Amino acid sequence: MQRCLTLASKGLGNTYPNPLVGAVVVYNGKVIGEGWHKKAGGPHAEVFAIESVKDKSKLAKSTLVVSLEPCSHYGKTPPCSKLIVESGIQHVVVGMKDPFDAVHGRGIKHLQNCGIKVEVGVLENQCRELNKRFLSIVEKKRPYIILKWAACQDGFLAPEQHKEGQPYWITEPPAQQLVHKWRAEEQAILVGRKTIEADNPQLNVRLWSGKQPTKLIIDPSCKVKADSKIFQSKENIYIYNNKKQESHQNIHHILVDFNNETLTQIMKHLHKVGIQSLIVEGGADTLRHFIDNRIWDEARVLIGQKKLSKGLREPKINKDFKFVKESMCGVDKIRFFKNPTCD
C-alpha cells in the first residue's frame, strides 16, 4: 500500500477533478505490475497496473492493491471494478472507500458479488492524507485551502513604501521556485485586489513545469486594471465583486454580497465549479479574513533573511495554528502549520 501511495503522488496537480490513485499487482510476494492515475480523462491506476503485467496467466493467483476503492460507474473511462473481474484477480486490498456518491461502496460490493475477496482500510489515514483535496470538496463542500506568505525575520511582509507594480522579494530564488512548484500542485490561486495593485503578479508557474492554476481575485469594486499581468493568463480567472455578474472569454465576474459571509459565498461558487484545492497568497487583509473565519486547512510560512523594522505586518499566528514542522529551502526557513479545527 505504501508503494501505491508513492505512485499515486506522482499525479499531484494533473488529475483534477479526479482523486490521486496508485495500484500494484502482487504475485507470490513480488510486484509484477503497477500504475497510477496520470491525468483526468486517462486510464485509471488499476488499468495501468493490470496492463503492465507481462504474464497475464499470473493474474488469477495475484492480489491487486489499490489506494482508493475501484470505480463502478461509467465516466470518461469504463468502470475499473469490471476490468478487475474480467482480469481473473481473486483478491483486492483497498486503502479506503471512495466517498464520492457515484462510487461509495458500490465498487467494493460489485467485486464481492463476483466472488472476489476484498479487504478495506489498509493505511487508511495515509490514503486520506494523500487525497485531502478530493475529500475536502466531497465532504466539506469546499476546496482544500492552503495559506501561504513570506515574511522577514522581524515579521513584516513588505516595507511601508515600495514601487507600485513591482514585488518586494523577501526570499531567495530556491524558495521562489518552490512556491511555483506548490502552485502547480494546486488547482487555483487566490489574491486580493491590493496584491494585484502593489505587485502586479503573474501568479503562474514559470519557474516550474506543470499546469497553470485557475486565478481568483477578490475585488469588490472591480478596480483591478485591465492591463495587469494576471490577465495575460489563458486559464480561467474569477473576479469576486459586488458590481456585476458576467463572463467574457476566460474572465468571469462573480457577484458576491460583501456584507454577508463573503468567504462562504466564494466557497460555494468554487464547489460548484469543481475547484478542489486553493492556495491563498495574499495580501495581508485577505489572509487575515481566511484566518479570522477559520476557513483554511494548512499554512506555509516562508521566513527570509531580511529585516525591515517597520512596514506591513504578517498575519498573526493564533491558537488555531498547529505547528507541524520546519524545514529549510536554501537560506530561507519554511514553517508548516495545520488547522486542527478543520480535521
Coordinates of C-alpha atoms in Angstrom, one line a residue:
M1 CA 0.0 0.0 0.0
Q2 CA 2.9 2.4 0.7
R3 CA 4.1 1.8 -2.8
C4 CA 0.6 2.6 -4.1
L5 CA 0.7 6.0 -2.2
T6 CA 4.1 6.8 -3.7
L7 CA 2.9 6.0 -7.2
A8 CA -0.3 8.0 -6.7
S9 CA 1.5 11.1 -5.5
K10 CA 3.1 11.4 -9.0
G11 CA -0.2 12.6 -10.4
L12 CA -0.5 15.6 -8.0
G13 CA -1.6 18.6 -9.9
N14 CA -2.6 16.7 -13.0
T15 CA -5.7 14.6 -12.1
Y16 CA -8.2 17.3 -11.1
P17 CA -11.1 16.7 -10.7
N18 CA -10.3 13.1 -10.1
P19 CA -8.5 11.8 -7.0
L20 CA -5.0 10.5 -6.8
V21 CA -4.8 6.7 -7.0
G22 CA -2.0 4.2 -7.2
A23 CA -2.2 0.4 -7.7
V24 CA 0.1 -2.6 -7.7
V25 CA -0.3 -6.3 -8.7
V26 CA 1.4 -8.7 -6.3
Y27 CA 2.2 -12.4 -7.2
N28 CA 3.9 -14.7 -4.7
G29 CA 5.1 -11.7 -2.7
K30 CA 6.6 -9.8 -5.6
V31 CA 5.2 -6.8 -7.5
I32 CA 4.6 -7.8 -11.1
G33 CA 2.6 -4.7 -12.2
E34 CA 2.0 -1.2 -11.1
G35 CA 0.4 2.1 -12.2
W36 CA -1.1 5.4 -11.2
H37 CA -3.8 7.7 -12.4
K38 CA -1.8 10.2 -14.5
K39 CA -4.4 12.7 -15.7
A40 CA -8.1 13.3 -15.8
G41 CA -9.8 11.5 -18.8
G42 CA -7.0 9.0 -19.0
P43 CA -6.8 5.4 -17.8
H44 CA -7.1 4.8 -14.0
A45 CA -4.4 3.3 -11.8
E46 CA -5.9 -0.2 -11.9
V47 CA -5.8 -0.2 -15.7
F48 CA -2.1 0.7 -15.9
A49 CA -1.3 -1.9 -13.2
I50 CA -3.1 -4.8 -14.8
E51 CA -2.0 -4.0 -18.3
S52 CA 1.7 -3.7 -17.2
V53 CA 1.6 -7.4 -16.1
K54 CA 3.5 -9.3 -18.8
D55 CA 2.3 -12.8 -18.0
K56 CA -1.5 -12.4 -17.7
S57 CA -1.8 -16.0 -16.6
K58 CA -0.5 -15.0 -13.2
L59 CA -3.4 -12.6 -12.5
A60 CA -5.7 -15.4 -11.2
K61 CA -3.3 -16.0 -8.4
S62 CA -2.4 -12.4 -7.8
T63 CA -3.5 -9.7 -5.4
L64 CA -4.4 -6.2 -6.5
V65 CA -3.6 -3.5 -4.0
V66 CA -5.1 -0.1 -4.7
S67 CA -5.2 3.1 -2.6
L68 CA -8.8 4.0 -3.3
E69 CA -11.9 1.9 -4.0
P70 CA -12.2 1.0 -7.7
C71 CA -14.9 2.8 -9.5
S72 CA -18.1 1.0 -10.6
H73 CA -19.6 3.6 -12.9
Y74 CA -19.1 4.7 -16.5
G75 CA -17.5 8.2 -16.6
K76 CA -14.9 9.2 -19.2
T77 CA -13.5 5.6 -18.8
P78 CA -15.2 2.2 -18.2
P79 CA -15.5 1.1 -14.6
C80 CA -12.4 -0.4 -13.0
S81 CA -14.3 -3.0 -11.0
K82 CA -15.5 -4.5 -14.3
L83 CA -11.9 -4.7 -15.5
I84 CA -10.7 -6.4 -12.3
V85 CA -13.4 -9.1 -12.6
E86 CA -12.6 -9.7 -16.2
S87 CA -8.8 -10.0 -15.4
G88 CA -9.4 -13.0 -13.1
I89 CA -7.9 -11.4 -10.0
Q90 CA -9.5 -13.0 -6.9
H91 CA -8.1 -10.8 -4.1
V92 CA -8.2 -7.0 -3.8
V93 CA -6.8 -4.8 -1.0
V94 CA -8.3 -1.3 -0.8
G95 CA -6.8 1.6 1.1
M96 CA -10.1 3.4 1.7
K97 CA -13.6 3.7 0.4
D98 CA -14.3 6.4 -2.2
P99 CA -16.7 9.0 -0.6
F100 CA -17.9 10.1 -4.0
D101 CA -21.7 9.3 -4.3
A102 CA -21.3 7.6 -7.7
V103 CA -18.8 5.1 -6.2
H104 CA -19.2 4.9 -2.4
G105 CA -19.2 1.2 -1.6
R106 CA -20.5 0.2 -4.9
G107 CA -17.2 -0.8 -6.4
I108 CA -16.4 -3.0 -3.4
K109 CA -19.8 -4.6 -3.4
H110 CA -19.6 -5.4 -7.1
L111 CA -16.3 -7.1 -6.6
Q112 CA -17.6 -9.1 -3.6
N113 CA -20.8 -10.1 -5.6
C114 CA -18.5 -11.5 -8.2
G115 CA -16.8 -13.7 -5.6
I116 CA -13.6 -11.6 -5.2
K117 CA -12.2 -11.3 -1.6
V118 CA -11.9 -7.6 -0.7
E119 CA -10.1 -6.1 2.3
V120 CA -10.6 -2.5 3.1
G121 CA -8.8 0.0 5.4
V122 CA -5.1 -0.5 4.9
L123 CA -3.1 2.6 5.7
E124 CA -6.4 4.4 5.6
N125 CA -5.2 7.6 7.3
Q126 CA -2.3 7.9 4.9
C127 CA -4.7 7.4 2.0
R128 CA -6.9 10.1 3.3
E129 CA -4.0 12.5 3.7
L130 CA -3.0 11.8 0.1
N131 CA -6.5 12.7 -1.2
K132 CA -7.2 15.6 1.3
R133 CA -8.1 17.8 -1.7
F134 CA -10.6 15.4 -3.2
L135 CA -12.0 14.6 0.2
S136 CA -12.5 18.3 1.1
I137 CA -14.6 19.1 -2.0
V138 CA -16.7 15.9 -1.4
E139 CA -17.1 16.0 2.4
K140 CA -16.7 19.7 3.3
K141 CA -18.2 21.1 0.0
R142 CA -15.3 23.5 -0.3
P143 CA -11.7 23.3 -1.6
Y144 CA -8.7 22.3 0.5
I145 CA -7.2 25.7 1.4
I146 CA -3.5 26.4 1.9
L147 CA -2.4 29.8 3.2
K148 CA 1.0 30.9 2.1
W149 CA 3.0 34.0 2.8
A150 CA 6.6 35.1 3.1
A151 CA 7.8 37.3 6.0
C152 CA 11.1 38.9 7.0
Q153 CA 12.8 37.8 10.2
D154 CA 11.0 40.6 12.2
G155 CA 7.6 39.7 10.9
F156 CA 7.0 42.1 8.1
L157 CA 5.6 41.2 4.6
A158 CA 6.7 44.4 2.8
P159 CA 8.1 47.8 3.5
E160 CA 5.8 50.7 4.1
Q161 CA 6.6 52.1 0.7
H162 CA 7.8 50.3 -2.4
K163 CA 7.4 51.0 -6.1
E164 CA 3.8 50.1 -7.1
G165 CA 3.6 47.2 -9.6
Q166 CA 6.8 45.6 -8.6
P167 CA 7.1 42.9 -5.9
Y168 CA 9.3 43.2 -2.9
W169 CA 11.2 39.9 -2.7
I170 CA 11.8 38.5 0.7
T171 CA 13.0 35.0 -0.1
E172 CA 15.8 33.8 -2.4
P173 CA 15.4 32.1 -5.8
P174 CA 15.3 28.5 -4.5
A175 CA 12.3 29.3 -2.3
Q176 CA 10.7 31.3 -5.1
Q177 CA 10.9 28.2 -7.3
L178 CA 9.5 26.0 -4.6
V179 CA 6.4 28.3 -4.4
H180 CA 5.9 27.8 -8.2
K181 CA 6.0 24.0 -7.6
W182 CA 3.3 24.5 -4.9
R183 CA 1.2 26.5 -7.4
A184 CA 1.5 23.7 -9.9
E185 CA 0.2 21.2 -7.4
E186 CA -3.0 23.1 -6.6
Q187 CA -6.0 23.8 -8.8
A188 CA -6.4 27.5 -8.1
I189 CA -4.6 30.5 -6.6
L190 CA -6.3 33.5 -4.8
V191 CA -5.2 37.1 -4.0
G192 CA -6.9 40.3 -3.1
R193 CA -7.1 43.5 -5.3
K194 CA -4.4 45.2 -3.2
T195 CA -1.9 42.5 -4.1
I196 CA -2.5 43.0 -7.8
E197 CA -2.0 46.7 -7.5
A198 CA 1.1 46.5 -5.3
D199 CA 3.0 43.7 -7.0
N200 CA 1.3 43.2 -10.4
P201 CA 2.0 39.4 -10.2
Q202 CA 1.5 36.9 -13.0
L203 CA 0.5 34.1 -10.5
N204 CA 1.8 31.4 -12.8
V205 CA 4.3 28.5 -12.7
R206 CA 7.0 29.9 -14.9
L207 CA 9.7 28.6 -12.6
W208 CA 8.3 25.1 -12.6
S209 CA 6.8 22.7 -15.1
G210 CA 3.1 21.9 -14.6
K211 CA -0.4 23.1 -15.1
Q212 CA -1.2 26.7 -14.6
P213 CA -3.6 27.3 -11.8
T214 CA -7.0 29.0 -12.1
K215 CA -6.7 32.6 -10.9
L216 CA -9.1 34.1 -8.3
I217 CA -9.3 37.7 -7.3
I218 CA -11.3 39.4 -4.6
D219 CA -12.1 42.8 -6.0
P220 CA -15.3 44.3 -4.6
S221 CA -15.4 47.4 -6.8
C222 CA -13.8 45.9 -10.0
K223 CA -10.8 48.3 -9.7
V224 CA -8.1 45.9 -10.9
K225 CA -6.6 47.4 -14.1
A226 CA -7.3 45.6 -17.4
D227 CA -3.6 45.7 -18.3
S228 CA -2.5 43.9 -15.2
K229 CA -0.2 40.9 -15.9
I230 CA -2.6 38.4 -14.4
F231 CA -5.0 39.0 -17.4
Q232 CA -2.3 37.6 -19.7
S233 CA -3.3 34.2 -18.5
K234 CA -5.3 31.8 -20.7
E235 CA -6.7 30.0 -17.7
N236 CA -10.0 30.9 -16.1
I237 CA -10.0 34.0 -14.0
Y238 CA -12.8 34.5 -11.5
I239 CA -13.2 38.0 -10.1
Y240 CA -15.4 38.2 -6.9
N241 CA -17.1 41.6 -6.8
N242 CA -20.4 43.4 -5.9
K243 CA -20.9 45.2 -9.2
K244 CA -21.7 42.6 -11.9
Q245 CA -22.2 39.0 -13.0
E246 CA -20.8 38.4 -16.5
S247 CA -18.3 36.4 -18.5
H248 CA -16.1 37.3 -21.4
Q249 CA -13.8 34.6 -22.8
N250 CA -11.8 33.3 -19.8
I251 CA -12.7 36.2 -17.4
H252 CA -15.7 35.7 -15.2
H253 CA -17.1 38.3 -12.9
I254 CA -18.9 36.6 -10.0
L255 CA -21.4 38.7 -8.0
V256 CA -20.9 38.5 -4.2
D257 CA -22.6 40.1 -1.3
F258 CA -19.7 41.5 0.8
N259 CA -22.0 42.2 3.7
N260 CA -23.0 38.6 4.2
E261 CA -20.4 35.8 4.8
T262 CA -18.3 36.6 1.8
L263 CA -15.9 33.7 2.0
T264 CA -18.8 31.2 2.4
Q265 CA -20.3 32.5 -0.8
I266 CA -17.0 32.2 -2.6
M267 CA -16.6 28.6 -1.3
K268 CA -20.0 27.7 -2.6
H269 CA -19.1 29.0 -6.1
L270 CA -15.7 27.1 -6.0
H271 CA -17.6 23.9 -5.0
K272 CA -20.0 24.5 -7.9
V273 CA -17.2 24.9 -10.5
G274 CA -15.3 21.9 -9.0
I275 CA -12.2 23.6 -7.6
Q276 CA -10.7 21.1 -5.2
S277 CA -7.7 23.0 -3.9
L278 CA -6.8 26.6 -3.4
I279 CA -3.6 28.4 -2.4
V280 CA -4.2 31.8 -0.9
E281 CA -1.1 34.1 -1.4
G282 CA -2.3 37.4 0.0
G283 CA -2.3 40.1 0.7
A284 CA -2.3 40.6 4.5
D285 CA -6.0 41.6 4.7
T286 CA -7.1 38.6 2.6
L287 CA -5.1 36.1 4.6
R288 CA -6.5 37.5 7.9
H289 CA -10.0 37.2 6.5
F290 CA -9.5 33.5 6.0
I291 CA -7.8 33.1 9.4
D292 CA -10.5 35.0 11.3
N293 CA -13.2 32.9 9.7
R294 CA -11.3 29.7 10.3
I295 CA -11.7 28.7 6.6
W296 CA -8.3 27.2 5.9
D297 CA -6.6 23.8 6.3
E298 CA -2.9 24.3 6.0
A299 CA -0.4 27.2 6.3
R300 CA 3.1 27.5 4.8
V301 CA 5.1 30.5 6.1
L302 CA 8.4 31.3 4.4
I303 CA 10.9 33.3 6.5
G304 CA 13.6 35.2 4.7
Q305 CA 16.9 36.6 5.9
K306 CA 15.9 40.3 5.6
K307 CA 14.8 42.6 8.4
L308 CA 12.6 45.7 7.9
S309 CA 12.0 47.1 11.4
K310 CA 8.7 48.6 10.1
G311 CA 6.2 48.0 7.3
L312 CA 3.2 45.8 6.6
R313 CA 2.8 43.2 9.3
E314 CA 2.3 39.5 8.6
P315 CA -0.9 37.8 9.8
K316 CA -0.9 36.8 13.5
I317 CA -0.4 33.1 14.1
N318 CA -3.1 32.3 16.7
K319 CA -4.1 29.2 18.7
D320 CA -5.7 27.6 15.6
F321 CA -2.3 27.1 14.1
K322 CA -0.9 23.7 15.0
F323 CA 2.8 23.6 14.2
V324 CA 3.8 20.6 12.1
K325 CA 7.4 21.0 11.1
E326 CA 10.1 23.4 10.0
S327 CA 12.4 22.9 7.0
M328 CA 15.0 24.9 5.0
C329 CA 15.0 25.9 1.4
G330 CA 18.4 27.3 0.7
V331 CA 18.9 30.0 3.3
D332 CA 15.1 30.5 3.9
K333 CA 13.0 28.8 6.6
I334 CA 9.6 27.3 6.0
R335 CA 7.2 26.6 8.8
F336 CA 4.3 24.4 8.2
F337 CA 1.0 24.6 10.2
K338 CA -2.3 22.8 10.2
N339 CA -5.7 23.9 11.3
P340 CA -6.9 21.2 13.7
T341 CA -10.4 22.8 13.8
C342 CA -10.8 21.6 10.2
D343 CA -9.8 17.9 10.8

